[in-house]
């Protein structure tokens, strides 16, 4: 997955239609999420589309645990939005992800003004689930 800063640079240069296409492309770039991981525990609540987020832990052990997130959605734009969130936290230590201001990291994308409220209503819940997973893993 590309770093969030690279995605932001590209996003800034695009018009609205191309921004939609970029989000769809980002969603396609996500690692595949096995169907077995699409459960109630990994489902993001409050989204108009179905969205699942699952952390894979590497380098087990508290602060050193790095998280590689798998995510999927049944809607292309929503999958791109969750891909942006994942890009902000991918392969970082769990403790860092738990304390990261992901909403601030996404501010350059101005999603609230770029997309319909229906598409962005679940973003805080996606962020909360990512941070909750990270906090639980960091505390272990």
PDB file of C-alpha atoms in Angstrom:
ATOM      1  CA  UNK A   1       0.000   0.000   0.000  1.00  0.00           C
ATOM      2  CA  UNK A   2       1.247   3.455  -0.865  1.00  0.00           C
ATOM      3  CA  UNK A   3       2.090   5.884   1.942  1.00  0.00           C
ATOM      4  CA  UNK A   4      -0.718   8.298   2.800  1.00  0.00           C
ATOM      5  CA  UNK A   5       1.485  11.289   1.918  1.00  0.00           C
ATOM      6  CA  UNK A   6       1.961   9.980  -1.643  1.00  0.00           C
ATOM      7  CA  UNK A   7      -1.763   9.414  -2.018  1.00  0.00           C
ATOM      8  CA  UNK A   8      -2.461  12.955  -0.736  1.00  0.00           C
ATOM      9  CA  UNK A   9      -0.076  14.493  -3.285  1.00  0.00           C
ATOM     10  CA  UNK A  10      -1.814  12.681  -6.123  1.00  0.00           C
ATOM     11  CA  UNK A  11      -5.306  13.408  -4.744  1.00  0.00           C
ATOM     12  CA  UNK A  12      -4.586  17.136  -4.546  1.00  0.00           C
ATOM     13  CA  UNK A  13      -3.906  17.313  -8.293  1.00  0.00           C
ATOM     14  CA  UNK A  14      -7.132  15.622  -9.355  1.00  0.00           C
ATOM     15  CA  UNK A  15     -10.617  16.903 -10.126  1.00  0.00           C
ATOM     16  CA  UNK A  16     -13.663  15.441  -8.365  1.00  0.00           C
ATOM     17  CA  UNK A  17     -14.291  12.615 -10.866  1.00  0.00           C
ATOM     18  CA  UNK A  18     -10.653  11.538 -10.840  1.00  0.00           C
ATOM     19  CA  UNK A  19     -10.655  11.606  -7.031  1.00  0.00           C
ATOM     20  CA  UNK A  20     -13.503   9.085  -7.072  1.00  0.00           C
ATOM     21  CA  UNK A  21     -11.506   6.932  -9.484  1.00  0.00           C
ATOM     22  CA  UNK A  22      -8.438   7.156  -7.230  1.00  0.00           C
ATOM     23  CA  UNK A  23     -10.477   6.034  -4.208  1.00  0.00           C
ATOM     24  CA  UNK A  24     -11.825   3.064  -6.180  1.00  0.00           C
ATOM     25  CA  UNK A  25      -8.266   2.206  -7.278  1.00  0.00           C
ATOM     26  CA  UNK A  26      -7.029   2.368  -3.664  1.00  0.00           C
ATOM     27  CA  UNK A  27      -9.777  -0.033  -2.639  1.00  0.00           C
ATOM     28  CA  UNK A  28      -8.651  -2.469  -5.325  1.00  0.00           C
ATOM     29  CA  UNK A  29      -5.075  -2.275  -4.008  1.00  0.00           C
ATOM     30  CA  UNK A  30      -6.035  -3.558  -0.552  1.00  0.00           C
ATOM     31  CA  UNK A  31      -4.760  -6.998   0.372  1.00  0.00           C
ATOM     32  CA  UNK A  32      -7.552  -9.536  -0.119  1.00  0.00           C
ATOM     33  CA  UNK A  33      -9.557 -10.211   3.027  1.00  0.00           C
ATOM     34  CA  UNK A  34     -10.607 -13.847   3.448  1.00  0.00           C
ATOM     35  CA  UNK A  35     -14.365 -14.335   3.771  1.00  0.00           C
ATOM     36  CA  UNK A  36     -13.825 -16.126   7.102  1.00  0.00           C
ATOM     37  CA  UNK A  37     -12.637 -12.814   8.608  1.00  0.00           C
ATOM     38  CA  UNK A  38     -15.811 -10.965   7.616  1.00  0.00           C
ATOM     39  CA  UNK A  39     -17.628 -11.465  10.904  1.00  0.00           C
ATOM     40  CA  UNK A  40     -19.688  -9.414  13.350  1.00  0.00           C
ATOM     41  CA  UNK A  41     -16.472  -8.721  15.309  1.00  0.00           C
ATOM     42  CA  UNK A  42     -14.756  -7.155  12.289  1.00  0.00           C
ATOM     43  CA  UNK A  43     -17.815  -5.337  10.908  1.00  0.00           C
ATOM     44  CA  UNK A  44     -17.782  -1.547  11.228  1.00  0.00           C
ATOM     45  CA  UNK A  45     -21.075  -0.326  12.698  1.00  0.00           C
ATOM     46  CA  UNK A  46     -22.844   2.780  11.397  1.00  0.00           C
ATOM     47  CA  UNK A  47     -21.758   2.590   7.765  1.00  0.00           C
ATOM     48  CA  UNK A  48     -24.260   2.649   4.926  1.00  0.00           C
ATOM     49  CA  UNK A  49     -22.183  -0.064   3.231  1.00  0.00           C
ATOM     50  CA  UNK A  50     -20.748  -3.154   4.846  1.00  0.00           C
ATOM     51  CA  UNK A  51     -17.126  -2.606   5.930  1.00  0.00           C
ATOM     52  CA  UNK A  52     -14.837  -5.049   7.700  1.00  0.00           C
ATOM     53  CA  UNK A  53     -11.462  -4.323   9.324  1.00  0.00           C
ATOM     54  CA  UNK A  54      -9.145  -6.968  10.768  1.00  0.00           C
ATOM     55  CA  UNK A  55      -5.679  -6.456  12.277  1.00  0.00           C
ATOM     56  CA  UNK A  56      -2.904  -8.969  11.643  1.00  0.00           C
ATOM     57  CA  UNK A  57      -0.212  -8.736  14.322  1.00  0.00           C
ATOM     58  CA  UNK A  58       3.475  -9.138  13.576  1.00  0.00           C
ATOM     59  CA  UNK A  59       6.341  -8.883  16.075  1.00  0.00           C
ATOM     60  CA  UNK A  60       4.111  -9.945  18.952  1.00  0.00           C
ATOM     61  CA  UNK A  61       4.394  -8.131  22.214  1.00  0.00           C
ATOM     62  CA  UNK A  62       2.859  -4.886  23.440  1.00  0.00           C
ATOM     63  CA  UNK A  63       4.396  -1.730  22.013  1.00  0.00           C
ATOM     64  CA  UNK A  64       6.520  -3.670  19.521  1.00  0.00           C
ATOM     65  CA  UNK A  65       3.477  -5.322  17.917  1.00  0.00           C
ATOM     66  CA  UNK A  66       3.078  -3.998  14.401  1.00  0.00           C
ATOM     67  CA  UNK A  67      -0.319  -4.068  12.757  1.00  0.00           C
ATOM     68  CA  UNK A  68      -1.071  -4.957   9.174  1.00  0.00           C
ATOM     69  CA  UNK A  69      -4.745  -4.352   8.535  1.00  0.00           C
ATOM     70  CA  UNK A  70      -6.972  -6.244   6.164  1.00  0.00           C
ATOM     71  CA  UNK A  71     -10.150  -4.479   5.106  1.00  0.00           C
ATOM     72  CA  UNK A  72     -12.970  -4.870   2.647  1.00  0.00           C
ATOM     73  CA  UNK A  73     -16.314  -3.360   1.744  1.00  0.00           C
ATOM     74  CA  UNK A  74     -19.209  -4.260  -0.501  1.00  0.00           C
ATOM     75  CA  UNK A  75     -19.107  -0.726  -1.996  1.00  0.00           C
ATOM     76  CA  UNK A  76     -16.207   0.486  -4.161  1.00  0.00           C
ATOM     77  CA  UNK A  77     -15.998   4.075  -2.849  1.00  0.00           C
ATOM     78  CA  UNK A  78     -16.345   2.942   0.761  1.00  0.00           C
ATOM     79  CA  UNK A  79     -13.593   0.391   0.181  1.00  0.00           C
ATOM     80  CA  UNK A  80     -11.416   3.268  -1.060  1.00  0.00           C
ATOM     81  CA  UNK A  81     -12.208   5.312   2.044  1.00  0.00           C
ATOM     82  CA  UNK A  82     -11.231   2.452   4.363  1.00  0.00           C
ATOM     83  CA  UNK A  83      -8.081   2.038   2.232  1.00  0.00           C
ATOM     84  CA  UNK A  84      -7.176   5.676   3.048  1.00  0.00           C
ATOM     85  CA  UNK A  85      -7.621   4.989   6.752  1.00  0.00           C
ATOM     86  CA  UNK A  86      -5.499   1.841   6.484  1.00  0.00           C
ATOM     87  CA  UNK A  87      -2.792   3.763   4.583  1.00  0.00           C
ATOM     88  CA  UNK A  88      -2.475   6.080   7.606  1.00  0.00           C
ATOM     89  CA  UNK A  89      -1.761   3.193   9.992  1.00  0.00           C
ATOM     90  CA  UNK A  90      -0.474   0.259   7.972  1.00  0.00           C
ATOM     91  CA  UNK A  91       2.454  -1.661   9.486  1.00  0.00           C
ATOM     92  CA  UNK A  92       2.901   0.760  12.396  1.00  0.00           C
ATOM     93  CA  UNK A  93       3.307  -0.275  16.035  1.00  0.00           C
ATOM     94  CA  UNK A  94      -0.002  -0.944  17.792  1.00  0.00           C
ATOM     95  CA  UNK A  95       0.669   1.674  20.478  1.00  0.00           C
ATOM     96  CA  UNK A  96       1.348   4.323  17.812  1.00  0.00           C
ATOM     97  CA  UNK A  97      -1.851   3.449  15.929  1.00  0.00           C
ATOM     98  CA  UNK A  98      -3.873   3.577  19.155  1.00  0.00           C
ATOM     99  CA  UNK A  99      -2.708   7.128  19.850  1.00  0.00           C
ATOM    100  CA  UNK A 100      -2.594   8.423  16.253  1.00  0.00           C
ATOM    101  CA  UNK A 101      -5.012  11.183  15.262  1.00  0.00           C
ATOM    102  CA  UNK A 102      -6.187   9.415  12.121  1.00  0.00           C
ATOM    103  CA  UNK A 103      -8.855  12.040  11.386  1.00  0.00           C
ATOM    104  CA  UNK A 104      -6.128  14.707  11.273  1.00  0.00           C
ATOM    105  CA  UNK A 105      -4.049  12.513   8.968  1.00  0.00           C
ATOM    106  CA  UNK A 106      -7.044  12.355   6.615  1.00  0.00           C
ATOM    107  CA  UNK A 107      -7.744  16.111   6.776  1.00  0.00           C
ATOM    108  CA  UNK A 108      -5.937  16.885   3.468  1.00  0.00           C
ATOM    109  CA  UNK A 109      -8.504  14.715   1.668  1.00  0.00           C
ATOM    110  CA  UNK A 110     -11.425  16.875   2.918  1.00  0.00           C
ATOM    111  CA  UNK A 111     -13.697  13.842   2.571  1.00  0.00           C
ATOM    112  CA  UNK A 112     -16.713  15.590   4.106  1.00  0.00           C
ATOM    113  CA  UNK A 113     -16.737  18.096   1.244  1.00  0.00           C
ATOM    114  CA  UNK A 114     -15.616  15.678  -1.496  1.00  0.00           C
ATOM    115  CA  UNK A 115     -18.146  12.911  -0.862  1.00  0.00           C
ATOM    116  CA  UNK A 116     -21.781  12.675   0.106  1.00  0.00           C
ATOM    117  CA  UNK A 117     -22.584  12.536   3.818  1.00  0.00           C
ATOM    118  CA  UNK A 118     -23.994   9.052   3.200  1.00  0.00           C
ATOM    119  CA  UNK A 119     -20.532   7.900   2.117  1.00  0.00           C
ATOM    120  CA  UNK A 120     -18.614   9.555   4.946  1.00  0.00           C
ATOM    121  CA  UNK A 121     -20.964   8.905   7.885  1.00  0.00           C
ATOM    122  CA  UNK A 122     -19.123   5.726   8.833  1.00  0.00           C
ATOM    123  CA  UNK A 123     -15.599   7.202   8.715  1.00  0.00           C
ATOM    124  CA  UNK A 124     -15.441   7.988  12.464  1.00  0.00           C
ATOM    125  CA  UNK A 125     -16.597   4.430  13.182  1.00  0.00           C
ATOM    126  CA  UNK A 126     -13.943   2.972  10.842  1.00  0.00           C
ATOM    127  CA  UNK A 127     -11.299   5.044  12.636  1.00  0.00           C
ATOM    128  CA  UNK A 128     -12.636   4.022  16.046  1.00  0.00           C
ATOM    129  CA  UNK A 129     -12.529   0.313  15.171  1.00  0.00           C
ATOM    130  CA  UNK A 130      -8.936   0.584  13.901  1.00  0.00           C
ATOM    131  CA  UNK A 131      -7.862   2.426  17.067  1.00  0.00           C
ATOM    132  CA  UNK A 132      -9.785   0.019  19.331  1.00  0.00           C
ATOM    133  CA  UNK A 133      -8.081  -2.983  17.716  1.00  0.00           C
ATOM    134  CA  UNK A 134      -4.702  -1.271  18.131  1.00  0.00           C
ATOM    135  CA  UNK A 135      -5.314  -0.325  21.771  1.00  0.00           C
ATOM    136  CA  UNK A 136      -6.384  -3.865  22.643  1.00  0.00           C
ATOM    137  CA  UNK A 137      -3.289  -5.343  20.963  1.00  0.00           C
ATOM    138  CA  UNK A 138      -0.920  -2.771  22.497  1.00  0.00           C
ATOM    139  CA  UNK A 139      -2.288  -3.551  25.962  1.00  0.00           C
ATOM    140  CA  UNK A 140      -1.799  -7.318  25.524  1.00  0.00           C
TER     141      UNK A 140
END
